[in-house]
Coordinates of C-alpha atoms and ligand atoms in Angstrom, one line a residue:
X1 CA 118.7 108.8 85.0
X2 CA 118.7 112.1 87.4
X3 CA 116.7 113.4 84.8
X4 CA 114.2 110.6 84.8
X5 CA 113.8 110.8 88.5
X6 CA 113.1 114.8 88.6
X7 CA 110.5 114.2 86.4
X8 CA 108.9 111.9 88.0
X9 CA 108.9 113.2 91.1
X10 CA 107.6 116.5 89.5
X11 CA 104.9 114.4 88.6
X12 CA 104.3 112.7 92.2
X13 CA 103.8 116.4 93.7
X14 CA 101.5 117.5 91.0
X15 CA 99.1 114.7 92.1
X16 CA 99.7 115.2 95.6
X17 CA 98.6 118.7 95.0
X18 CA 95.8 118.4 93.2
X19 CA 94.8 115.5 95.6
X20 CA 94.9 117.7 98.4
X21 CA 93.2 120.9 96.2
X22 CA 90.4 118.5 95.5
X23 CA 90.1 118.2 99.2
X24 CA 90.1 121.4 100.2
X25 CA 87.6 122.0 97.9
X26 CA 85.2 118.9 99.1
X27 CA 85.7 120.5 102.9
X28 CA 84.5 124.0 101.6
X29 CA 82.3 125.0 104.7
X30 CA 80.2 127.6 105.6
X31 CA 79.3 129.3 108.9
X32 CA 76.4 130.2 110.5
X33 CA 75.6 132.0 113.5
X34 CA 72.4 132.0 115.5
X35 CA 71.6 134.4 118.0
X36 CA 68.5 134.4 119.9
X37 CA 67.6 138.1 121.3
X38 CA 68.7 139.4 125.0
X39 CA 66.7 139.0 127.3
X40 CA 63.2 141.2 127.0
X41 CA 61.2 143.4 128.8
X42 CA 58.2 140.7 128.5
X43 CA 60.7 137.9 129.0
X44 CA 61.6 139.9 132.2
X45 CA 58.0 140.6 133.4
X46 CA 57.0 136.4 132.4
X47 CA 55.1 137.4 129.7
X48 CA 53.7 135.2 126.3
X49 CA 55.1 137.7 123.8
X50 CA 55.2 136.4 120.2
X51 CA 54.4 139.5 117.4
X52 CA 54.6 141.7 120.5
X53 CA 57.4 144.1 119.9
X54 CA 59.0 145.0 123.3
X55 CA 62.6 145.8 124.0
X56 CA 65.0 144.4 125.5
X57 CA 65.8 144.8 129.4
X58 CA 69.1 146.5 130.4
X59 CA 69.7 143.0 131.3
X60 CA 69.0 141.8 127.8
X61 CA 71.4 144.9 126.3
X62 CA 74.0 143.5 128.6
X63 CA 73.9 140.0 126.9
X64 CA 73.6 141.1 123.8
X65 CA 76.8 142.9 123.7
X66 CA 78.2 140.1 126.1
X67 CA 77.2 137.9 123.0
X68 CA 78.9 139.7 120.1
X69 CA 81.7 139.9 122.2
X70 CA 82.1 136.4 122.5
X71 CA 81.7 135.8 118.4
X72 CA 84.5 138.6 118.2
X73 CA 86.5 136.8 119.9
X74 CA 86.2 133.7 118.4
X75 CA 87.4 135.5 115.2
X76 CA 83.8 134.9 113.3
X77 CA 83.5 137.8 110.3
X78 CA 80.2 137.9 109.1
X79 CA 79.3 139.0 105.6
X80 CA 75.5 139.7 105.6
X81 CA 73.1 139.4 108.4
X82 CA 69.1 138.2 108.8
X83 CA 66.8 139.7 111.7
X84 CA 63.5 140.2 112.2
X85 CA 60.9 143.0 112.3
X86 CA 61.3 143.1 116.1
X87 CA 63.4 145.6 117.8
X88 CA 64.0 143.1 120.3
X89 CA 66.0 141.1 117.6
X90 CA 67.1 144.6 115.5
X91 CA 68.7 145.7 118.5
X92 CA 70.9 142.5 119.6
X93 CA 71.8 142.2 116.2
X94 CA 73.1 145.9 116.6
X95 CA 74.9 144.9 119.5
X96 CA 76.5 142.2 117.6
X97 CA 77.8 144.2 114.8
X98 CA 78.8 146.5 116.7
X99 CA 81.2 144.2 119.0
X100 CA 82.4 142.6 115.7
X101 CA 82.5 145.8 114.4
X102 CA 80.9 144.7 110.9
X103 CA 78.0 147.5 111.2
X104 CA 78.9 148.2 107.3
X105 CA 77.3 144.5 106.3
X106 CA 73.9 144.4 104.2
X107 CA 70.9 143.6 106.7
X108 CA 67.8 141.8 105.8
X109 CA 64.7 142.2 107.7
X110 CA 62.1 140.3 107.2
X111 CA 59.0 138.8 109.0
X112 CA 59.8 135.4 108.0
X113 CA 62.1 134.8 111.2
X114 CA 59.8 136.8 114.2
X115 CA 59.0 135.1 116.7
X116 CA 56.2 132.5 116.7
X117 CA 52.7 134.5 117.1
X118 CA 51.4 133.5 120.0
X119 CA 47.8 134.1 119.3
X120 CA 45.5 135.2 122.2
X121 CA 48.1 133.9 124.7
X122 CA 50.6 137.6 124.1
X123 CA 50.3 139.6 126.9
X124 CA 49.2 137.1 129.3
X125 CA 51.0 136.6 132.3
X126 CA 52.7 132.8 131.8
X127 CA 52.4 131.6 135.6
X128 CA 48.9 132.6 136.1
X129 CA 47.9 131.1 132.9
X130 CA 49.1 127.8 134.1
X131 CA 47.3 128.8 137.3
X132 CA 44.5 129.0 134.8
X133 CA 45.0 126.6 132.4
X134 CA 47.2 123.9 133.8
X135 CA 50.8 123.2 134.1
X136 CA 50.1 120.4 131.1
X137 CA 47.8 122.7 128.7
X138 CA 50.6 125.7 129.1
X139 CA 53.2 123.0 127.8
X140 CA 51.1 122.0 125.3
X141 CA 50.3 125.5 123.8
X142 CA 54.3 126.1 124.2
X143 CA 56.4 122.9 123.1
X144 CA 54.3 120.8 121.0
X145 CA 54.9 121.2 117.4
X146 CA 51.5 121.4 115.9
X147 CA 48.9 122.3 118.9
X148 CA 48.3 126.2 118.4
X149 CA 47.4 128.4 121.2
X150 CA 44.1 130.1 120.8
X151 CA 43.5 133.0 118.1
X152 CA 43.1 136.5 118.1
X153 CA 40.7 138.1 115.7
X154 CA 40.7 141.2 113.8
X155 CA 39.5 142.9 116.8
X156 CA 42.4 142.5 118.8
X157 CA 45.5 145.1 118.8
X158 CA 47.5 141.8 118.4
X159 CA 46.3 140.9 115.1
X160 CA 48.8 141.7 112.0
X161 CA 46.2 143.6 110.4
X162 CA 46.6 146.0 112.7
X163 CA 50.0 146.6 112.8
X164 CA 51.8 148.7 109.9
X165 CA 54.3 146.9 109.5
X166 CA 52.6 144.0 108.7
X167 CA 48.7 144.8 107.3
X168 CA 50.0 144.6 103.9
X169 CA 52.1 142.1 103.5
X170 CA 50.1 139.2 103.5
X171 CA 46.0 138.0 103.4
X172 CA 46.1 137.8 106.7
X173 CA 43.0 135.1 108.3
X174 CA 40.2 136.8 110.3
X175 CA 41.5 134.3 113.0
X176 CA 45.3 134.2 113.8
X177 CA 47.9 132.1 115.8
X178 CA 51.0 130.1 115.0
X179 CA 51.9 126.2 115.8
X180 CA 55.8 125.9 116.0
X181 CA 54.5 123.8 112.7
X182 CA 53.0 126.9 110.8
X183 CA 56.2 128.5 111.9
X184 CA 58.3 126.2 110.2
X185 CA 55.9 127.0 107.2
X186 CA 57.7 130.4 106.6
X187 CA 61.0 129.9 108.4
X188 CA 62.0 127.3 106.1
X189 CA 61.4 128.8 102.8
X190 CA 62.8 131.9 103.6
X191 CA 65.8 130.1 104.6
X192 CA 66.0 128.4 101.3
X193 CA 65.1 131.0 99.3
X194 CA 67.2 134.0 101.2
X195 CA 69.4 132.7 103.8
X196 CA 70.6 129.6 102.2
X197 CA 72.0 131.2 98.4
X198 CA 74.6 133.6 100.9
X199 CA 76.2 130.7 102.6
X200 CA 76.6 128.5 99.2
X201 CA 78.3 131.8 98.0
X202 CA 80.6 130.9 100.4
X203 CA 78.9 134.4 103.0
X204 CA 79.7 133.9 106.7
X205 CA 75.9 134.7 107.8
X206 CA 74.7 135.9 111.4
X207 CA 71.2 135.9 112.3
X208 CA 69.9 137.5 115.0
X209 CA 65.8 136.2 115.7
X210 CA 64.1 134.7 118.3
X211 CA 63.1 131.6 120.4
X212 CA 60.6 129.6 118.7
X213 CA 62.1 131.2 115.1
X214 CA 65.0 129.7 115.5
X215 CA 63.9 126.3 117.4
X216 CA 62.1 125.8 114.0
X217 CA 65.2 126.5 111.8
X218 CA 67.5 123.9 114.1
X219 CA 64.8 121.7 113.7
X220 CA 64.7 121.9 109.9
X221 CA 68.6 122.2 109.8
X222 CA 69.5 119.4 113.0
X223 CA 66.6 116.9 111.8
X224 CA 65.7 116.9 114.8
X225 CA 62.1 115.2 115.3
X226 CA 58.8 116.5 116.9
X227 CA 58.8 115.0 120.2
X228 CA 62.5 115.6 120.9
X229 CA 61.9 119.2 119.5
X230 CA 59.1 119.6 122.1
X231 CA 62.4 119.7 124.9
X232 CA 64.3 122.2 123.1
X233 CA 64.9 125.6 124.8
X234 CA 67.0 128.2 123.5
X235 CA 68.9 130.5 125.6
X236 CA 68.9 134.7 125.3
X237 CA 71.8 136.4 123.4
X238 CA 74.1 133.2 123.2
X239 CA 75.1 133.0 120.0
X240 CA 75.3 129.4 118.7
X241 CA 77.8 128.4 115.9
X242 CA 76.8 125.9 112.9
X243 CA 79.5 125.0 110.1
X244 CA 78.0 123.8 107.4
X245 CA 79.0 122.0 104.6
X246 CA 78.5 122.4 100.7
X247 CA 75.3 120.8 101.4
X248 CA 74.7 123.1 103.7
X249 CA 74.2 120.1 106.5
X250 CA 75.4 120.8 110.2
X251 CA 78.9 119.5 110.8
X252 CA 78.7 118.4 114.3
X253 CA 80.8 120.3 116.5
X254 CA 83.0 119.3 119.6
X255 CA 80.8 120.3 122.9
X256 CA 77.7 120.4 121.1
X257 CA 74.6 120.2 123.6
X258 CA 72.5 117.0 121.5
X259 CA 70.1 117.2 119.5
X260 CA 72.2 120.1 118.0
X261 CA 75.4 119.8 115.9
X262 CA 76.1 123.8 116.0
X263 CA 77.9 124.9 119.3
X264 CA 77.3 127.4 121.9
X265 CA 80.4 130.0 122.9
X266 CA 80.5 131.2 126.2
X267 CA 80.7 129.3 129.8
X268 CA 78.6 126.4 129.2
X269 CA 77.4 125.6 132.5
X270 CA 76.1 129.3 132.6
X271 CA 74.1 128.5 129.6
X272 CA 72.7 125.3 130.6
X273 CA 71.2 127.6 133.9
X274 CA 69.9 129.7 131.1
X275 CA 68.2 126.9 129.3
X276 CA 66.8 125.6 132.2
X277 CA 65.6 129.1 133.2
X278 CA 63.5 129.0 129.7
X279 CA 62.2 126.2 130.6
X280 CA 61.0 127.1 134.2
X281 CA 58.8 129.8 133.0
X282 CA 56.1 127.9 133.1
X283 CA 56.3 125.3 136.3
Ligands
2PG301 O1 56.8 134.6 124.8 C1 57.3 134.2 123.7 O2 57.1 134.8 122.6 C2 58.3 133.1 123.8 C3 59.7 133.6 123.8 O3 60.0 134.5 124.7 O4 58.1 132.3 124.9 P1 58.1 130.8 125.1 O5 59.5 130.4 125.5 O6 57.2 130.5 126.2 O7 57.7 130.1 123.8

């Protein structure tokens, strides 16, 4: 009889355990932290900056750092990190690293993520080119998912055939600008084809880009829809935390700021100023 009931019970935690294995399993999840850059030079002086490659102000230094702090502290380890081939981006993800002190992890740069070109808008001044233009045209070129501003041509120093770094990689057009849609045309399958394998190996990734970069990958990863993507502003060096899960779809997070499911760390009411600051560049 004792002998009976051992066994069974034996059996009765067996199940449980696999039961609760099985879930463990099913809630695998990854993580995935966006950064945006600190604040820039051009962001400093109002400019349109797109392929441009400033620095970052000593202001944007200072949130950068401020920013890996605040992902130290919330214990996130990352295993391999994505930038761009802008030092604005290079450096914050420096500072991250650094403040995590994970400066050992493989890096990937790549053009993929840059910022959004901005065509012959980069270097313009934005307020006087709503002066110019119009409050309604500058919002237009800015926000809306597939109007482009207008192109530069091979005679212009802010083409990609005349920058090094870039000439070769790609048959570049004699005429070129980027819609938030064309930039979604290379964000996303770099994602899929580079970013995406680390976190379904289980990788905690950290990627460290730029404005309209990333508002295309929360758009692709959020589902979030073109007019309501047209609102979206994303604020310098805050890092914003996505868990994923094994399909590597958002798994909305407490304190979320709608339409995204990732999470911001740091004082949240200071971060809504800074959003709204992004957005005010051009009233
Ligand atoms: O100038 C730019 O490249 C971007 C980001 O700084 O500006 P905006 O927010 O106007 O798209």
């Amino acid at each position: 009889m004792f002998a009976a009931s051992k066994t069974s019970s034996l059996l009765a935690a067996r199940s449980a355990f696999r039961r609760s294995y099985a879930a463990t399993q099913q809630a695998e999840k990854s993580t995935l932290v966006l950064v945006r850059h600190g604040e820039s030079t051009w962001n400093l002086a109002n400019k349109f900056t797109g392929w441009y490659d400033c620095p970052l102000s000593e202001a944007g230094h200072v949130e950068a750092a401020e920013g890996g702090k605040l992902i130290n502290e919330a214990g996130i380890k990352a295993n391999v990190a994505f930038t761009s081939m802008q030092k604005r981006a290079i450096r914050t993800l420096w500072h991250v690293l650094e403040q995590t002190d994970r400066m050992w992890i493989p890096v990937t740069k790549s053009w993929k993520i840059n910022e959004r070109h901005y065509g012959g808008l980069q270097g313009l001044d934005k307020q006087q080119t709503v002066d110019k233009y119009g409050k309604d045209q500058v919002l237009v070129w800015r926000r809306s998912y597939d109007v482009p501003p207008p192109t530069v041509d091979k005679t212009s120093e802010h083409h990609p055939a005349n920058d090094e770094r870039y000439a070769d990689l790609e048959e570049w057009p004699e005429d070129f600008t980027e819609s938030l849609a064309t930039t979604l045309d290379r964000v996303v399958p770099f994602w899929e084809s580079t970013i995406a394998p680390e976190l379904t190996d289980g990788k905690t990734v950290v990627i460290a880009a730029h404005g309209n970069s990333l508002r295309a990958l929360v758009k692709h990863l959020d589902g979030i829809d073109e007019s309501e993507i047209a609102e979206l502003n994303i604020p310098t060096g805050t890092p914003l935390v996505y868990e994923l899960d094994d399909d590597l779809k958002p798994i909305p997070q407490e304190g979320a700021f709608s339409p995204l499911q990732g999470r911001y760390l740091g004082d949240q009411d200071a971060i809504r100023a800074r959003i709204e600051g992004v957005k005010n560049q051009t009233k």
